[in-house]
Amino acid sequence: MKLIIQIPCYNEAETLEVALNDLPKHIDGIDEIEYLIINDGSADNTVEVARNWGVNYVVSFRNNKGLARGFMAGLDACLRNGADIIVNTDADNQYCGEDIEKLVRPILNGEAGMVIGERPIDQTAHFSPLKKKLQHLGSWVVRKASKTDVPDAPSGFRAYSRHTAMRLNVINEYTYTLETIVQAGRQKMAVTSVPIRTNAELRPSRLFNSMFGYVKKSMLTIGRALMMYKPLYCFAWIAGIFGVAGAALGIRYLVYLAIGNGEGHIQSLILASMLIIIAVLAGVIGLLGDVISANRKLLEEIQFELRKMDYGQGHEEGKDDIAEKTKEQNI
C-alpha cells in the first residue's frame, strides 16, 4: 500500500521545510510513503527547498494557475506514480502532520474513499469571530448542496483512495475543496470526516484578499457545482418561484376582471404573462440541463475507465508501479 502526500506550493520557501519536517515517515498499514509538491509558478526557491529536503516528485507550472489546477495536477502525478492513497496538505503547516494517520485510517479500513479533516474552528485563535461564523455557514450550505454531513467543507487537509481520486473532476479555477464535496455527494461516494488539530499560523491565507471576496467566490463555486450535477432540481426551483408569482398575479387580475375593474390592472396581466414565460423557459432549460447532465455521467464513466487504463489499477489490485519516478514535470 503506497501513500503519496502532496503539497500545493506558491512561493512557500519560508514555510515549506517546516511543513515537510512535520510529515510522518511511517504509518501502520502503509508500506511506502512518498512526498510530492506542486510548484504553482513560484518565484522564490520553493523547488530548491523541496529538493534539498528530499521530496520524491516535483510538478511545476511555469506560471501561477491557481489552487484548483494545482490540486488536479498533483492528483494526476500521484496516480501516475502508483499511489493507492493520496493526502493533500498545505505548505504553511496549518495542519498537524501526525493527524495524517487519522485521515488514512478510514480508507485503510474500507470505510470511505474521501476523508476530510475537521478543524477545531471555534477554538482556532487566528480565526476572527466573523470568519468562524462564515466557515460554519459555508459548511452548512455545502452539506445541503451535496447531501453529505461534512462539518468543515473548506478544509484542505484530505485523503483520497485511488478509486475516488480517479473519479474527481474540478472545473472551477478557484478551489477544489467545495466542488469535490458536492461532486462526491451527488455521485454517492463514501465521504467521512475525522477531527484533526491545527498549528499556529505562520503566514496569512493567500486564497482570498477579503472575506467578502471569499464568500462570493465560494457561493458561486457551490452554485455552479450544484447546477452541473442537479440542473433539473435547480431550474425547477427557479421555474416554481416565477410560476407561482405569475399565477398569483394572473389570479389577482381575474378577480378584478370578475368585479368589473379589470381595465385598470392590465399591468398585472402583462407582468403575470412575463413571469409565466420565464417559468416555462426555466423549466425547459432544466430539462435540457438534465439531458446534458446524463451525458456528463456517461463521459465521466468513460474518463474513469480511461484513467484506469492510463494509470493502472494500483497496489490494491496487486499491480506493480506503472510510472517511473520523474523528478520534475513542466506544465
Coordinates of C-alpha atoms in Angstrom, one line a residue:
M1 CA 0.0 0.0 0.0
K2 CA 1.6 3.2 -1.2
L3 CA 0.8 6.7 0.2
I4 CA 1.8 9.9 -1.6
I5 CA 1.5 13.2 0.3
Q6 CA 1.1 16.2 -2.0
I7 CA 1.6 19.8 -1.1
P8 CA 0.5 22.7 -3.4
C9 CA 3.1 25.5 -3.2
Y10 CA 3.2 29.1 -4.3
N11 CA 6.2 31.0 -3.0
E12 CA 6.4 28.8 0.1
A13 CA 10.2 28.7 0.6
E14 CA 10.0 30.2 4.1
T15 CA 7.4 27.7 5.5
L16 CA 7.8 24.6 3.3
E17 CA 10.6 22.9 5.2
V18 CA 8.6 23.3 8.5
A19 CA 5.6 21.6 6.9
L20 CA 7.8 18.8 5.4
N21 CA 9.5 18.1 8.7
D22 CA 6.1 17.6 10.3
L23 CA 5.0 14.9 7.9
P24 CA 5.0 11.2 9.0
K25 CA 7.7 8.8 7.9
H26 CA 5.8 5.6 8.8
I27 CA 2.1 4.7 9.3
D28 CA 0.9 1.2 10.2
G29 CA -0.8 -0.4 7.2
I30 CA 1.2 1.7 4.7
D31 CA 4.2 0.0 3.1
E32 CA 5.6 3.1 1.4
I33 CA 5.3 6.9 1.9
E34 CA 6.4 9.4 -0.7
Y35 CA 6.2 13.1 -1.0
L36 CA 5.2 15.4 -3.9
I37 CA 5.0 19.2 -4.2
I38 CA 3.1 21.2 -6.8
N39 CA 5.1 24.3 -7.7
D40 CA 2.5 26.7 -8.9
G41 CA 4.7 29.2 -10.7
S42 CA 6.7 30.1 -7.6
A43 CA 9.2 33.0 -8.0
D44 CA 11.3 32.1 -4.9
N45 CA 13.4 29.0 -4.2
T46 CA 10.5 26.7 -3.2
V47 CA 11.6 23.9 -5.6
E48 CA 15.2 24.1 -4.2
V49 CA 14.0 23.8 -0.7
A50 CA 11.8 20.8 -1.6
R51 CA 14.7 19.0 -3.5
N52 CA 17.2 19.7 -0.7
W53 CA 14.7 18.2 1.8
G54 CA 14.3 15.1 -0.4
V55 CA 10.8 15.1 -1.9
N56 CA 10.2 12.4 -4.4
Y57 CA 8.4 14.3 -7.0
V58 CA 8.0 17.9 -8.2
V59 CA 5.3 19.0 -10.5
S60 CA 5.9 22.5 -11.9
F61 CA 3.8 25.1 -13.6
R62 CA 5.7 27.8 -15.5
N63 CA 3.2 30.4 -14.2
N64 CA 0.6 30.6 -11.4
K65 CA -2.5 28.7 -12.3
G66 CA -4.4 28.6 -9.0
L67 CA -5.1 26.1 -6.3
A68 CA -7.7 24.1 -8.2
R69 CA -5.4 23.4 -11.2
G70 CA -2.5 22.6 -8.9
F71 CA -4.6 20.1 -7.0
M72 CA -5.7 18.2 -10.1
A73 CA -2.1 18.2 -11.5
G74 CA -0.9 16.7 -8.2
L75 CA -3.6 14.0 -8.3
D76 CA -2.6 13.2 -11.8
A77 CA 1.1 12.8 -10.8
C78 CA 0.3 10.8 -7.7
L79 CA -1.9 8.4 -9.7
R80 CA 0.7 8.0 -12.4
N81 CA 3.3 7.1 -9.8
G82 CA 1.2 4.4 -8.2
A83 CA -0.4 6.0 -5.2
D84 CA -3.1 3.9 -3.5
I85 CA -3.9 6.7 -1.1
I86 CA -3.3 10.5 -1.7
V87 CA -3.2 13.0 1.1
N88 CA -3.4 16.7 0.4
T89 CA -2.0 19.2 2.9
D90 CA -0.8 22.8 3.0
A91 CA 2.7 24.2 2.7
D92 CA 2.1 26.7 5.6
N93 CA 2.0 23.9 8.1
Q94 CA -1.6 24.8 9.1
Y95 CA -2.4 21.1 9.7
C96 CA -0.7 18.7 12.2
G97 CA 1.3 16.1 10.2
E98 CA 0.7 13.4 12.8
D99 CA -3.0 13.5 12.0
I100 CA -2.4 12.1 8.5
E101 CA -2.7 8.7 10.2
K102 CA -6.2 9.6 11.2
L103 CA -7.0 10.7 7.7
V104 CA -5.9 7.5 6.0
R105 CA -7.3 5.1 8.6
P106 CA -10.9 5.1 7.3
I107 CA -9.6 4.4 3.8
L108 CA -7.4 1.5 5.0
N109 CA -10.4 0.1 6.9
G110 CA -12.5 0.3 3.7
E111 CA -14.9 2.7 5.3
A112 CA -14.6 5.7 3.0
G113 CA -13.0 6.9 -0.3
M114 CA -12.7 10.6 0.8
V115 CA -11.7 11.7 4.3
I116 CA -11.8 15.4 5.3
G117 CA -10.0 16.7 8.3
E118 CA -12.4 18.6 10.6
R119 CA -10.6 21.6 12.2
P120 CA -11.5 22.9 15.6
I121 CA -12.8 26.1 14.1
D122 CA -14.3 27.7 17.3
Q123 CA -11.0 27.0 19.1
T124 CA -8.7 28.3 16.4
A125 CA -7.2 31.5 17.8
H126 CA -6.2 33.2 14.5
F127 CA -9.7 32.9 13.1
S128 CA -11.8 36.0 13.6
P129 CA -15.4 35.7 15.0
L130 CA -16.7 36.6 11.6
K131 CA -14.6 34.0 9.8
K132 CA -15.7 31.3 12.3
K133 CA -19.4 32.1 11.6
L134 CA -18.8 32.2 7.8
Q135 CA -16.9 28.9 8.0
H136 CA -19.9 27.2 9.7
L137 CA -22.4 28.9 7.3
G138 CA -20.4 27.8 4.3
S139 CA -20.1 24.2 5.5
W140 CA -23.9 24.1 6.2
V141 CA -24.6 25.3 2.6
V142 CA -22.2 22.6 1.2
R143 CA -23.9 19.9 3.3
K144 CA -27.3 20.9 1.9
A145 CA -26.0 21.1 -1.7
S146 CA -24.0 17.8 -1.5
K147 CA -26.3 15.8 0.8
T148 CA -23.3 14.9 3.0
D149 CA -22.6 15.5 6.6
V150 CA -19.1 17.2 6.2
P151 CA -18.7 19.6 9.2
D152 CA -15.7 21.5 7.7
A153 CA -16.1 21.8 4.0
P154 CA -13.3 24.4 3.3
S155 CA -10.7 22.2 5.0
G156 CA -7.9 21.3 2.5
F157 CA -6.5 18.5 4.7
R158 CA -7.8 15.4 2.9
A159 CA -7.2 11.9 2.0
Y160 CA -8.4 10.1 -1.2
S161 CA -8.4 6.5 -2.2
R162 CA -7.0 5.7 -5.6
H163 CA -10.5 4.8 -6.9
T164 CA -12.1 8.1 -5.6
A165 CA -9.2 10.2 -6.9
M166 CA -9.7 8.8 -10.4
R167 CA -13.3 9.9 -10.4
L168 CA -12.7 13.5 -9.3
N169 CA -13.0 16.4 -11.7
V170 CA -12.6 20.1 -10.8
I171 CA -14.0 22.6 -13.3
N172 CA -13.6 25.9 -11.4
E173 CA -10.2 27.7 -11.1
Y174 CA -10.7 28.9 -7.6
T175 CA -10.5 26.0 -5.2
Y176 CA -11.1 22.3 -5.2
T177 CA -12.5 22.0 -1.6
L178 CA -16.1 22.8 -2.2
E179 CA -16.7 21.4 -5.6
T180 CA -15.2 18.0 -4.9
I181 CA -17.6 17.6 -1.9
V182 CA -20.6 18.4 -4.0
Q183 CA -19.4 16.1 -6.7
A184 CA -18.7 13.3 -4.2
G185 CA -22.0 13.6 -2.5
R186 CA -24.0 13.7 -5.7
Q187 CA -22.2 10.7 -7.1
K188 CA -22.8 8.7 -3.9
M189 CA -19.1 8.4 -3.0
A190 CA -18.3 7.4 0.5
V191 CA -17.2 10.6 2.4
T192 CA -16.4 11.0 6.0
S193 CA -14.6 13.4 8.4
V194 CA -12.2 13.0 11.3
P195 CA -11.2 15.6 13.9
I196 CA -7.8 17.0 13.4
R197 CA -5.5 19.6 15.0
T198 CA -4.1 22.8 13.6
N199 CA -0.8 24.5 14.2
A200 CA -0.1 28.2 14.8
E201 CA -0.4 30.5 11.8
L202 CA 2.9 31.0 10.0
R203 CA 1.5 33.4 7.4
P204 CA -1.9 34.9 6.3
S205 CA -4.1 33.0 3.9
R206 CA -3.4 33.7 0.2
L207 CA -6.6 32.1 -1.1
F208 CA -8.6 35.3 -0.8
N209 CA -8.0 39.0 -0.2
S210 CA -11.2 39.8 1.7
M211 CA -13.9 38.0 3.5
F212 CA -16.5 39.3 1.0
G213 CA -14.5 38.0 -1.9
Y214 CA -14.1 34.6 -0.3
V215 CA -17.9 34.3 0.4
K216 CA -18.8 35.5 -3.2
K217 CA -16.4 33.0 -4.9
S218 CA -17.4 30.2 -2.6
M219 CA -21.2 30.7 -3.2
L220 CA -20.5 30.9 -7.0
T221 CA -18.5 27.6 -6.8
I222 CA -21.2 25.8 -4.8
G223 CA -24.0 27.1 -7.1
R224 CA -22.1 26.1 -10.3
A225 CA -21.3 22.6 -9.0
L226 CA -24.9 22.1 -7.9
M227 CA -26.2 23.2 -11.3
M228 CA -23.8 20.8 -13.1
Y229 CA -24.9 17.8 -11.1
K230 CA -28.6 18.7 -10.4
P231 CA -29.7 21.1 -13.1
L232 CA -33.3 20.0 -13.1
Y233 CA -33.6 20.4 -9.4
C234 CA -32.1 24.0 -9.6
F235 CA -34.1 25.2 -12.5
A236 CA -37.3 23.6 -11.2
W237 CA -37.0 25.8 -8.1
I238 CA -36.5 28.9 -10.4
A239 CA -39.4 27.9 -12.5
G240 CA -41.6 27.3 -9.5
I241 CA -40.8 30.7 -7.9
F242 CA -41.6 32.6 -11.1
G243 CA -44.5 30.4 -12.0
V244 CA -46.2 30.9 -8.6
A245 CA -45.6 34.6 -8.7
G246 CA -47.1 34.8 -12.3
A247 CA -50.1 32.6 -11.3
A248 CA -50.8 34.8 -8.3
L249 CA -50.8 38.0 -10.4
G250 CA -52.9 36.3 -13.0
I251 CA -55.5 35.2 -10.4
R252 CA -55.4 38.7 -9.0
Y253 CA -56.2 40.2 -12.4
L254 CA -59.0 37.7 -13.0
V255 CA -60.6 38.7 -9.6
Y256 CA -60.5 42.3 -10.6
L257 CA -61.9 41.4 -14.0
A258 CA -64.8 39.5 -12.4
I259 CA -65.8 42.5 -10.4
G260 CA -65.6 44.7 -13.4
N261 CA -62.4 46.5 -12.6
G262 CA -60.0 44.7 -14.9
E263 CA -59.2 47.6 -17.2
G264 CA -57.1 49.4 -14.6
H265 CA -54.9 46.3 -13.9
I266 CA -53.6 45.4 -17.4
Q267 CA -50.1 45.8 -16.0
S268 CA -50.7 42.8 -13.7
L269 CA -51.7 40.7 -16.7
I270 CA -48.6 41.7 -18.6
L271 CA -46.3 41.0 -15.7
A272 CA -48.0 37.7 -15.0
S273 CA -47.5 36.7 -18.6
M274 CA -43.8 37.6 -18.4
L275 CA -43.3 35.7 -15.2
I276 CA -45.0 32.6 -16.5
I277 CA -43.0 32.7 -19.7
I278 CA -39.8 32.9 -17.6
A279 CA -41.0 29.9 -15.6
V280 CA -41.6 27.9 -18.8
L281 CA -38.2 28.8 -20.1
A282 CA -36.5 27.9 -16.8
G283 CA -38.3 24.5 -16.9
V284 CA -37.1 23.9 -20.5
I285 CA -33.6 24.9 -19.5
G286 CA -33.8 22.5 -16.6
L287 CA -34.9 19.6 -18.9
L288 CA -32.0 20.3 -21.3
G289 CA -29.6 20.6 -18.4
D290 CA -30.8 17.2 -17.1
V291 CA -30.1 15.6 -20.5
I292 CA -26.6 17.2 -20.6
S293 CA -26.1 16.0 -17.0
A294 CA -26.9 12.4 -18.1
N295 CA -24.4 12.7 -20.9
R296 CA -21.8 14.1 -18.4
K297 CA -22.3 11.0 -16.3
L298 CA -21.5 8.8 -19.3
L299 CA -18.4 10.9 -20.1
E300 CA -17.3 10.6 -16.5
E301 CA -17.6 6.8 -16.7
I302 CA -15.6 6.8 -19.9
Q303 CA -13.0 9.1 -18.3
F304 CA -12.8 6.8 -15.3
E305 CA -12.2 3.7 -17.5
L306 CA -9.5 5.6 -19.5
R307 CA -7.8 6.7 -16.3
K308 CA -7.7 3.1 -15.1
M309 CA -6.1 2.1 -18.4
D310 CA -3.7 5.0 -18.2
Y311 CA -2.8 5.0 -14.5
G312 CA -3.1 1.3 -13.8
Q313 CA -5.0 -0.4 -11.0
G314 CA -2.6 0.3 -8.2
H315 CA -1.2 -1.9 -5.4
E316 CA -4.6 -2.9 -4.1
E317 CA -5.1 -5.0 -7.2
G318 CA -1.7 -6.5 -7.0
K319 CA -0.2 -4.4 -9.8
D320 CA 3.3 -3.1 -9.8
D321 CA 4.0 0.6 -10.1
I322 CA 3.4 1.6 -13.7
A323 CA 5.1 5.0 -13.8
E324 CA 8.7 5.8 -13.4
K325 CA 9.6 8.4 -10.8
T326 CA 10.0 11.7 -12.6
K327 CA 11.8 14.3 -10.7
E328 CA 10.1 17.3 -12.4
Q329 CA 7.3 17.7 -14.9
N330 CA 6.9 21.1 -16.5
I331 CA 3.3 22.0 -17.5

